[in-house]
Amino acid sequence: MYSEKVMDHFMNPRNVGEIPDADGIGEVGNAKCGDIMKMYLKINDGIIEDVKFKTFGCGSAIASSSMATELIKGKTIDEALQVTNKAVAEALDGLPPVKMHCSVLAEQAIKSALLDYSKRHNVKIEGLEDIEFDDDHHHHVEEE
Ligand code: FES
């Protein structure tokens, strides 16, 4: 049911933890399953120098957040913004259809952290304006 990559990132998640002096912090949750994902970004000169995450959730959510951090580490803000939940799932060699929403959490966590960064540092990030978030750091992902 799960690919080797999903199992690997679930058993040995990369970049777990938090960044005390993070430039952007995003937190998202899925109201249905109650899983929560928190992502910390260290950004310098438009480059994501470091990223850490904490996920209280299912194995697919842990694997998705681990993979998402790998995909955006060392990348530009723009490149990070291009990382969709599909890209995360593909990088994991696929997720079962009923688990695709777990990868959505990873995409939203990245965007939520970038939005927090843009607000705190007064930087405009092209493409982020269209995304609707609440004012606090708790964003909820709706399932289709
Ligand atoms: Fe909730 Fe996977 S079941 S994120």
CSV table of C-alpha atoms and ligand atoms in Angstrom, one decimal:
chain,number,residue,atom,x,y,z
A,1,MET,CA,0.0,0.0,0.0
A,2,TYR,CA,2.8,2.4,0.8
A,3,SER,CA,5.9,3.0,-1.3
A,4,GLU,CA,9.4,2.4,0.2
A,5,LYS,CA,10.0,6.2,0.1
A,6,VAL,CA,6.9,6.8,2.2
A,7,MET,CA,8.0,4.2,4.7
A,8,ASP,CA,11.5,5.6,4.8
A,9,HIS,CA,10.4,9.2,5.4
A,10,PHE,CA,7.9,8.0,8.0
A,11,MET,CA,10.4,5.9,9.9
A,12,ASN,CA,13.3,8.4,9.5
A,13,PRO,CA,11.8,11.8,8.9
A,14,ARG,CA,14.2,14.5,7.8
A,15,ASN,CA,14.5,17.9,9.3
A,16,VAL,CA,12.3,17.3,12.4
A,17,GLY,CA,12.3,19.9,15.0
A,18,GLU,CA,11.9,23.7,15.3
A,19,ILE,CA,14.0,26.7,14.4
A,20,PRO,CA,14.0,29.1,17.5
A,21,ASP,CA,14.8,32.2,15.4
A,22,ALA,CA,12.7,31.2,12.4
A,23,ASP,CA,11.9,33.9,9.8
A,24,GLY,CA,8.5,32.3,9.1
A,25,ILE,CA,6.4,29.8,10.9
A,26,GLY,CA,3.3,28.2,9.4
A,27,GLU,CA,0.8,26.0,11.1
A,28,VAL,CA,-2.0,24.2,9.3
A,29,GLY,CA,-4.5,21.6,10.4
A,30,ASN,CA,-7.0,19.3,8.8
A,31,ALA,CA,-10.3,19.7,10.6
A,32,LYS,CA,-11.5,16.2,9.8
A,33,CYS,CA,-8.7,14.1,11.0
A,34,GLY,CA,-7.3,16.6,13.5
A,35,ASP,CA,-3.8,16.3,12.3
A,36,ILE,CA,-1.5,19.4,12.6
A,37,MET,CA,1.6,20.4,10.8
A,38,LYS,CA,4.0,23.2,11.8
A,39,MET,CA,6.8,24.4,9.6
A,40,TYR,CA,9.7,26.7,10.4
A,41,LEU,CA,11.7,28.6,7.7
A,42,LYS,CA,15.1,30.3,8.0
A,43,ILE,CA,15.3,32.6,4.9
A,44,ASN,CA,18.3,34.6,3.8
A,45,ASP,CA,18.5,36.6,0.6
A,46,GLY,CA,15.4,34.9,-0.7
A,47,ILE,CA,16.9,31.5,-0.2
A,48,ILE,CA,15.4,29.0,2.3
A,49,GLU,CA,18.6,28.2,4.2
A,50,ASP,CA,17.0,25.9,6.8
A,51,VAL,CA,13.6,24.3,7.3
A,52,LYS,CA,12.3,22.2,10.1
A,53,PHE,CA,8.9,20.7,10.9
A,54,LYS,CA,6.8,19.2,13.6
A,55,THR,CA,3.8,17.1,12.6
A,56,PHE,CA,1.2,15.6,14.9
A,57,GLY,CA,-0.5,13.4,12.5
A,58,CYS,CA,-0.7,10.2,10.5
A,59,GLY,CA,2.3,8.5,8.8
A,60,SER,CA,1.5,10.0,5.4
A,61,ALA,CA,1.5,13.5,6.9
A,62,ILE,CA,4.8,12.9,8.5
A,63,ALA,CA,6.3,11.4,5.3
A,64,SER,CA,4.8,14.3,3.3
A,65,SER,CA,6.2,17.0,5.6
A,66,SER,CA,9.6,15.3,5.7
A,67,MET,CA,9.7,15.2,1.9
A,68,ALA,CA,8.4,18.8,1.6
A,69,THR,CA,11.3,20.1,3.7
A,70,GLU,CA,13.7,18.2,1.5
A,71,LEU,CA,12.1,19.7,-1.6
A,72,ILE,CA,12.4,23.3,-0.5
A,73,LYS,CA,15.7,23.3,1.5
A,74,GLY,CA,18.3,25.5,-0.3
A,75,LYS,CA,15.6,26.6,-2.8
A,76,THR,CA,14.4,30.2,-3.6
A,77,ILE,CA,11.0,31.4,-2.2
A,78,ASP,CA,9.6,31.2,-5.8
A,79,GLU,CA,10.7,27.6,-6.1
A,80,ALA,CA,9.2,26.7,-2.8
A,81,LEU,CA,5.9,28.3,-3.8
A,82,GLN,CA,5.8,25.9,-6.8
A,83,VAL,CA,5.9,22.8,-4.6
A,84,THR,CA,2.4,21.4,-4.9
A,85,ASN,CA,0.9,18.5,-2.9
A,86,LYS,CA,1.1,16.5,-6.1
A,87,ALA,CA,4.9,17.2,-6.3
A,88,VAL,CA,5.3,16.0,-2.7
A,89,ALA,CA,3.3,12.9,-3.4
A,90,GLU,CA,5.2,12.2,-6.6
A,91,ALA,CA,8.5,12.6,-4.8
A,92,LEU,CA,7.3,10.0,-2.4
A,93,ASP,CA,6.5,7.6,-5.3
A,94,GLY,CA,2.8,8.1,-4.7
A,95,LEU,CA,0.3,8.1,-1.9
A,96,PRO,CA,-2.8,6.0,-1.7
A,97,PRO,CA,-5.8,8.1,-3.0
A,98,VAL,CA,-7.4,8.3,0.5
A,99,LYS,CA,-4.1,9.7,1.8
A,100,MET,CA,-3.6,12.5,-0.8
A,101,HIS,CA,-5.1,15.0,1.6
A,102,CYS,CA,-2.2,14.4,3.9
A,103,SER,CA,0.2,15.9,1.2
A,104,VAL,CA,-2.1,18.9,0.9
A,105,LEU,CA,-1.2,19.7,4.5
A,106,ALA,CA,2.5,19.9,3.5
A,107,GLU,CA,1.8,22.3,0.6
A,108,GLN,CA,-0.3,24.5,2.8
A,109,ALA,CA,2.3,24.5,5.6
A,110,ILE,CA,5.0,25.8,3.2
A,111,LYS,CA,2.7,28.5,2.0
A,112,SER,CA,1.5,29.4,5.4
A,113,ALA,CA,5.1,29.8,6.6
A,114,LEU,CA,6.0,31.9,3.6
A,115,LEU,CA,3.0,34.1,4.2
A,116,ASP,CA,4.2,34.6,7.8
A,117,TYR,CA,7.6,35.4,6.5
A,118,SER,CA,6.3,38.0,4.1
A,119,LYS,CA,4.2,39.6,6.8
A,120,ARG,CA,6.9,39.8,9.4
A,121,HIS,CA,9.6,41.0,7.0
A,122,ASN,CA,7.3,43.1,4.9
A,123,VAL,CA,8.3,41.4,1.7
A,124,LYS,CA,5.8,40.9,-1.1
A,125,ILE,CA,5.7,37.4,-2.5
A,126,GLU,CA,4.3,37.1,-5.9
A,127,GLY,CA,1.5,34.5,-6.1
A,128,LEU,CA,0.9,34.4,-2.3
A,129,GLU,CA,-1.7,37.2,-2.3
A,130,ASP,CA,-4.3,35.0,-3.9
A,131,ILE,CA,-4.2,32.5,-1.1
A,132,GLU,CA,-6.7,33.1,1.6
A,133,PHE,CA,-5.5,32.5,5.1
A,134,ASP,CA,-6.8,33.6,8.5
A,135,ASP,CA,-5.0,36.1,10.6
A,136,ASP,CA,-3.7,33.8,13.2
A,137,HIS,CA,-1.4,31.0,12.4
A,138,HIS,CA,-4.0,28.3,12.4
A,139,HIS,CA,-5.2,27.5,9.0
A,140,HIS,CA,-7.6,24.7,8.2
A,141,VAL,CA,-7.5,22.6,5.1
A,142,GLU,CA,-10.8,21.6,3.7
A,143,GLU,CA,-11.2,18.2,2.2
A,144,GLU,CA,-13.0,17.9,-1.1
B,1,FES,FE1,-4.9,13.5,8.6
B,1,FES,FE2,-3.2,12.1,7.1
B,1,FES,S1,-5.0,11.4,8.1
B,1,FES,S2,-3.2,14.2,7.6
